Short mmCIF file of C-alpha atoms in Angstrom, two decimals:
data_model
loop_
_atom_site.label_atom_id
_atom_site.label_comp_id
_atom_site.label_asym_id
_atom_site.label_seq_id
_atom_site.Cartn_x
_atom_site.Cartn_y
_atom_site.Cartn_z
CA UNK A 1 -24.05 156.92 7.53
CA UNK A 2 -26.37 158.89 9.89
CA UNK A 3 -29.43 157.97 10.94
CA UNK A 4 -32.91 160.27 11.86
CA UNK A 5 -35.45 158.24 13.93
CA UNK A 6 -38.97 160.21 14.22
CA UNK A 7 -40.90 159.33 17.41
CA UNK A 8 -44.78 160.02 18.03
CA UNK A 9 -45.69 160.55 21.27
CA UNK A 10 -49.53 159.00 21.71
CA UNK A 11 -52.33 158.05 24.46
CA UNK A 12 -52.25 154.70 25.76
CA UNK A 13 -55.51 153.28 24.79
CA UNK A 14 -55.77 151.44 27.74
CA UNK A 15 -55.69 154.59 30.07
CA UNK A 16 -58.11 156.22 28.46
CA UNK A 17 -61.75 156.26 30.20
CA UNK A 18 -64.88 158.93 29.57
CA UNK A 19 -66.17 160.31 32.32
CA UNK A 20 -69.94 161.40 32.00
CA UNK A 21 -69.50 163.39 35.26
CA UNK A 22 -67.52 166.27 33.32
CA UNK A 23 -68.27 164.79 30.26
CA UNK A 24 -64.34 164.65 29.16
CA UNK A 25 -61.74 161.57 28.79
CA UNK A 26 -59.49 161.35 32.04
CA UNK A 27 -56.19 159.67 33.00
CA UNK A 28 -55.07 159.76 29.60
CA UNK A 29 -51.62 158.70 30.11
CA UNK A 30 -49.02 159.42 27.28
CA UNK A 31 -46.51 157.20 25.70
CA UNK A 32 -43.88 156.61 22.80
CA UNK A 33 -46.21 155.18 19.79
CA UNK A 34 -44.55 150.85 20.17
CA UNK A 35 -43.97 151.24 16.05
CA UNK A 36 -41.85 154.20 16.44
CA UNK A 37 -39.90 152.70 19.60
CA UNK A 38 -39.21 149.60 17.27
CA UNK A 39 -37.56 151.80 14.77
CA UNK A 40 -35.09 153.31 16.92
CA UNK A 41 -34.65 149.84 18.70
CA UNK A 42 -33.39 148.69 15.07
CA UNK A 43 -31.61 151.47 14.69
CA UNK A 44 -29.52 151.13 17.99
CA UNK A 45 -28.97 147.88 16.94
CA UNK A 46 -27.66 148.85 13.12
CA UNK A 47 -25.67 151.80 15.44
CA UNK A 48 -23.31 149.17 17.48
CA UNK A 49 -22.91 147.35 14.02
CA UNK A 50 -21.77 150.08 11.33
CA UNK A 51 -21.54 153.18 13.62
CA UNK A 52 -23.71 155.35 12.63
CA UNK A 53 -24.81 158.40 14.56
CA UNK A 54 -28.30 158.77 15.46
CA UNK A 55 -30.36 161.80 16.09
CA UNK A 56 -34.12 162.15 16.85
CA UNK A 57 -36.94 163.90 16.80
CA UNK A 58 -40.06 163.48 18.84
CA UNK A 59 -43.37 164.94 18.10
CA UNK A 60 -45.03 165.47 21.27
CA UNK A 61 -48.71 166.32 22.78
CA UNK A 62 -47.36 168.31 25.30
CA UNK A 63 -44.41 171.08 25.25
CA UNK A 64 -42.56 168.86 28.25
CA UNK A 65 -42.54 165.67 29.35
CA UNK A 66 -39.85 164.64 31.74
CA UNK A 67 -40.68 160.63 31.43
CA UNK A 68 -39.78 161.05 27.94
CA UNK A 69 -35.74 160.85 28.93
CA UNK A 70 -36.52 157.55 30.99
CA UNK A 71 -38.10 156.06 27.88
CA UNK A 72 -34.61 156.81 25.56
CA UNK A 73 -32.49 155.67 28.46
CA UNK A 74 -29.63 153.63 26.89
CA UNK A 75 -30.12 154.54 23.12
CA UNK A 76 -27.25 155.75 21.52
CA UNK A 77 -28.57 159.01 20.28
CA UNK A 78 -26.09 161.62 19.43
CA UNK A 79 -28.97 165.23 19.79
CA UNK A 80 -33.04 164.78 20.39
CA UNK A 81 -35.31 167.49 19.71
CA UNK A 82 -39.06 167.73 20.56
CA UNK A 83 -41.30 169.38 18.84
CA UNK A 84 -45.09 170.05 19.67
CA UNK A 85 -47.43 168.36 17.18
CA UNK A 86 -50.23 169.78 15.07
CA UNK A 87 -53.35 168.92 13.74
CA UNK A 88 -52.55 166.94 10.83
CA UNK A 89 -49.23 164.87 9.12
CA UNK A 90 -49.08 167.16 6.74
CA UNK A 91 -48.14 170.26 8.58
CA UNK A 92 -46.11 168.10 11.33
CA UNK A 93 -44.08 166.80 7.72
CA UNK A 94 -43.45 170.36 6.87
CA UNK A 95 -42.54 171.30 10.04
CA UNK A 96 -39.68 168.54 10.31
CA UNK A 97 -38.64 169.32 6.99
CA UNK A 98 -37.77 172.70 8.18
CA UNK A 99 -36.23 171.68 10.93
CA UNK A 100 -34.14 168.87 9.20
CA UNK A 101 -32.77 171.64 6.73
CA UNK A 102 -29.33 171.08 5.03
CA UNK A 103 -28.54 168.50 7.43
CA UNK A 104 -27.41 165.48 5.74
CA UNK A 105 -29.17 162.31 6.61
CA UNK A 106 -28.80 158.92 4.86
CA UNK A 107 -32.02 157.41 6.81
CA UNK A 108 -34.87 158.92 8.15
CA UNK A 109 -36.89 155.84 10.01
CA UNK A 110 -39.92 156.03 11.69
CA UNK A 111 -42.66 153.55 12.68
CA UNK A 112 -45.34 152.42 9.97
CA UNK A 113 -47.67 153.57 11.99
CA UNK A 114 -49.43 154.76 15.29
CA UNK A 115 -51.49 153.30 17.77
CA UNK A 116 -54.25 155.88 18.39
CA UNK A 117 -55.60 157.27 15.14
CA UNK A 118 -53.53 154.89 12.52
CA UNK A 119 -51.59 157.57 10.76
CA UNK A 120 -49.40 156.56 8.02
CA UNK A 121 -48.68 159.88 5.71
CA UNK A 122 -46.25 161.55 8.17
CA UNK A 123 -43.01 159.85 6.65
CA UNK A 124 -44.39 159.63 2.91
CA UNK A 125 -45.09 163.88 2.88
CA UNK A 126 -41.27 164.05 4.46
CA UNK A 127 -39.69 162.25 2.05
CA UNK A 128 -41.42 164.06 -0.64
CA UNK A 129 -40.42 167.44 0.71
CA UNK A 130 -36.85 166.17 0.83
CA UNK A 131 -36.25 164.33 -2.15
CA UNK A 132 -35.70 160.84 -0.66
CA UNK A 133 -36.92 157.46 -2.12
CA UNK A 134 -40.07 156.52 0.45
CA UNK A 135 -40.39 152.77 0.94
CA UNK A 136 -43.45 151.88 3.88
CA UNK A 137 -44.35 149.07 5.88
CA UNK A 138 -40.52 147.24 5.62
CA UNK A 139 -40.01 144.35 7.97
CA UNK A 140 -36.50 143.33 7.27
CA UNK A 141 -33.14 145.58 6.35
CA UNK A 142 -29.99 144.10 4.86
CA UNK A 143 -26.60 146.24 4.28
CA UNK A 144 -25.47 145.55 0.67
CA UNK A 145 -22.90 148.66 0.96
CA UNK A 146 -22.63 151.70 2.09
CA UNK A 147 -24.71 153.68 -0.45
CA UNK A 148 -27.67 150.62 -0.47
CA UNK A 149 -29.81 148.53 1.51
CA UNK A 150 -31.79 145.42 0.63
CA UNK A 151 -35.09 146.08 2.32
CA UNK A 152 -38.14 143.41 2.69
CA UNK A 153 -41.82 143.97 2.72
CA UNK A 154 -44.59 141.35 3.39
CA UNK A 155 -47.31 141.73 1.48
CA UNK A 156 -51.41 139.05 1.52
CA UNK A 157 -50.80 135.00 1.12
CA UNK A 158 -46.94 135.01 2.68
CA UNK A 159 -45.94 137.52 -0.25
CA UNK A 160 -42.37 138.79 -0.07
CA UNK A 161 -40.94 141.95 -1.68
CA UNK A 162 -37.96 143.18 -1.50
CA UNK A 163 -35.87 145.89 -2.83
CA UNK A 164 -32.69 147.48 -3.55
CA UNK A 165 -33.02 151.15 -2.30
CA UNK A 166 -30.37 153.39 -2.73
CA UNK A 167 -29.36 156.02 0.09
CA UNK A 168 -30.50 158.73 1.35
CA UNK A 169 -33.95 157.22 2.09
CA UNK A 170 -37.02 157.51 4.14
CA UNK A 171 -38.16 154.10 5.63
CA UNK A 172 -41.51 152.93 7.62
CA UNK A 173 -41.40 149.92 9.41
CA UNK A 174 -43.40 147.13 11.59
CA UNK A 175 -42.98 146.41 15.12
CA UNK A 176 -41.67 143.04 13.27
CA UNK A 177 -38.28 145.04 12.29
CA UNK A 178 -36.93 144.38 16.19
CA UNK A 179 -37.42 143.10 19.25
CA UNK A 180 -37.33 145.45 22.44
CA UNK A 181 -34.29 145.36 24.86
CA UNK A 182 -34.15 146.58 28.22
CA UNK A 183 -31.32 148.92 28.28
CA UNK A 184 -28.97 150.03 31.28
CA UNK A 185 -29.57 153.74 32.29
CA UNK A 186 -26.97 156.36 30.55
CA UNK A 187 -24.05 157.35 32.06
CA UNK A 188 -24.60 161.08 30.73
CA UNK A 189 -27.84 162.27 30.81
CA UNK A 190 -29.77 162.98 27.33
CA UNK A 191 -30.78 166.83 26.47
CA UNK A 192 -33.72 167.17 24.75
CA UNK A 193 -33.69 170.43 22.65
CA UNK A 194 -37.69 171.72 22.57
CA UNK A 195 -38.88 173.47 19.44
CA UNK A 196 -40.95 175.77 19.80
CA UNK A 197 -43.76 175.73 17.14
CA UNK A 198 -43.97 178.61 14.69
CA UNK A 199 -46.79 179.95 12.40
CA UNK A 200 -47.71 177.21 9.96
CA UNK A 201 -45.69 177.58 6.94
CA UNK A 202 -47.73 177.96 3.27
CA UNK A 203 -47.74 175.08 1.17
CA UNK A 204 -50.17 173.37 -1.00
CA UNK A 205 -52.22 170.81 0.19
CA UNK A 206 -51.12 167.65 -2.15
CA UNK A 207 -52.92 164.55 -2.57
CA UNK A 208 -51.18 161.30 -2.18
CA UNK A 209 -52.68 158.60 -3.60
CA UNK A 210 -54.05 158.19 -7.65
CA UNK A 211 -52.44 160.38 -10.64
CA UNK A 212 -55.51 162.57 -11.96
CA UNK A 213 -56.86 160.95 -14.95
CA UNK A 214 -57.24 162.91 -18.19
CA UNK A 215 -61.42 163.21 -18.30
CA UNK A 216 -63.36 163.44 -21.69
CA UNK A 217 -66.67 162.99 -21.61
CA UNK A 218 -69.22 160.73 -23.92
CA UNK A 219 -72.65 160.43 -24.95
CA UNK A 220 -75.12 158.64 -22.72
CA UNK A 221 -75.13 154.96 -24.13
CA UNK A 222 -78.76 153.73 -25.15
CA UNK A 223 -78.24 149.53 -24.71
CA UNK A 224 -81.07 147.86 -23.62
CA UNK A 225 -78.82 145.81 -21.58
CA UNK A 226 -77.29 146.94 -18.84
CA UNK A 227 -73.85 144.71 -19.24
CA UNK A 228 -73.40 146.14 -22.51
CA UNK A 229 -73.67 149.97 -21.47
CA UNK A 230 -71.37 148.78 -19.03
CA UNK A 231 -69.38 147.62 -21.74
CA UNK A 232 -69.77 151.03 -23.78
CA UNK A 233 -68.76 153.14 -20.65
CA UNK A 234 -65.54 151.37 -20.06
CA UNK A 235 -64.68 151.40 -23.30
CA UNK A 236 -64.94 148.06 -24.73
CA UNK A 237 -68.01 147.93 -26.86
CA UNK A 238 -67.33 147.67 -30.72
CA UNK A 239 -70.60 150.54 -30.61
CA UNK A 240 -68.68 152.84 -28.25
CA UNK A 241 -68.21 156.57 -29.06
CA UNK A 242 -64.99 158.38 -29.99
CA UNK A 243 -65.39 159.98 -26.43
CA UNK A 244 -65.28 157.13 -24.81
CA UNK A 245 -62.79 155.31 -26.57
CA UNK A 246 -60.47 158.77 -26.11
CA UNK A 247 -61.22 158.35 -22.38
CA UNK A 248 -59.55 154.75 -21.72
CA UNK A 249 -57.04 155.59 -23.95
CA UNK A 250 -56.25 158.93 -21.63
CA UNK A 251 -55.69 156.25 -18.96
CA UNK A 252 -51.99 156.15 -18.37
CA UNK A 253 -50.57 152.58 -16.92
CA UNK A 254 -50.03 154.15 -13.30
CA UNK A 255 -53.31 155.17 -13.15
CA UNK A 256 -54.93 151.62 -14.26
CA UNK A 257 -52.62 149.90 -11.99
CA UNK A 258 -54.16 152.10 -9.03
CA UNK A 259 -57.59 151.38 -9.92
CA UNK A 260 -56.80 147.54 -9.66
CA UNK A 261 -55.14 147.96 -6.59
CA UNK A 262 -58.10 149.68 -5.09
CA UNK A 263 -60.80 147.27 -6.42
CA UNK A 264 -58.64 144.29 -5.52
CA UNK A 265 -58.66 145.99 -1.85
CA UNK A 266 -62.52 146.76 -1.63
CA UNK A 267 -63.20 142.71 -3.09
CA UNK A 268 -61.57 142.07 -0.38
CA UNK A 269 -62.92 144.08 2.52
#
């Protein structure tokens, strides 16, 4: 088995102050996103147990950063590469992907997500460029053999899921996956390999989220009462149209699921 581990470097939101003299933030001081530094923590961990090699890549602000070797000091890591980051997930997930290749990974792990702006895409848009099964926001890893893991996933009310995943697959997880360990200082130093950034490759911009529903559109409805044209929109008035009885019927189960997932969410916020 070989392992990937994606790190994101971010600003420590404690070190970050404005300053209405220049009118610009100041001693922004830069750091490994904690998520991301659990995931290779885990990894190290899984390393001493099954040997498996790790490699990673780091996504950086800046083209070099010398404190990033004392933060790895101690990990197991077989090659690190750093590579500036963009503007958005997206193009930073394309850019990996090229990177990555033909090289053969069984887990690409990363941390569910950062500290500064919240992003969570990053590892879903990788996995979908390289054909991996995407599982976010796991908690707890079990070996059941060397081609599958039995991965956990906490969900409202003290939920548990879990799931058999077969390998190769692309894994989020919560600082809850490991606890940090200081580690002693490497007996060889660590070369990080920098990437430099080429011109953005051409892709299409896809949309992760709801499958498009298939639209057909109805007459107005003409109920005096407003729960009953709210009845005849959605489809479940005995009065309703063939147009609107075509469009619930367009609704594929993936798409209704969705919908209920999204109004259960806004109930609750």
């Amino acid at each position: 088995m070989r392992i990937l581990v994606i790190l994101r470097q971010v600003y420590e939101q404690k070190s970050i102050h404005w300053d209405y003299e220049i009118n610009d933030f100041r001693n922004r001081k830069l750091a490994i996103n904690k998520a991301d530094l659990h995931a290779l923590q885990w990894a190290a961990d899984f390393s001493e147990q099954y040997t498996a090699p790790i490699d990673i890549m780091i996504l950086t602000e800046e083209n070099r950063n010398d404190s990033l070797k004392e933060i790895l000091t101690g990990f197991p890591v077989e090659s690190c590469i750093q590579i500036q980051k963009s503007r958005s997930e997206q193009m930073d997930a394309s850019h990996l992907t090229s990177y990555i290749g033909q090289e053969a990974y069984d887990l690409i792990v990363c941390g569910d997500e950062t500290e500064d702006e919240h992003n969570t895409s990053l590892l879903p848009l990788l996995g979908y460029s390289l054909g991996m099964e995407v599982l976010c926001s796991v908690n707890q890893i079990e070996t059941i053999d060397s081609a599958r893991l039995r991965v956990h996933r906490k969900e409202e009310r003290g939920a548990m899921q879990i799931f058999e995943i077969k390998m190769p697959t692309a894994l989020s997880l919560t600082s809850h996956i490991s606890k940090l360990k200081h580690r002693r200082k490497r007996k060889k130093e660590m070369d990080i390999v920098i990437k430099e950034r080429t011109l953005e490759p051409a892709g299409s911009n896809r949309r992760l989220g709801a499958p498009d529903p298939k639209i057909i559109f109805g007459s107005v409805p003409q109920e005096e009462n407003p729960l009953k044209r709210l009845m005849n929109v959605m489809g479940f008035s005995s009065n309703n149209d063939a147009g609107l009885s075509q469009q619930t019927q367009a609704l594929s189960d993936e798409h209704l699921h969705f919908t209920a997932e999204r109004l259960m969410k806004w109930l609750k916020e």
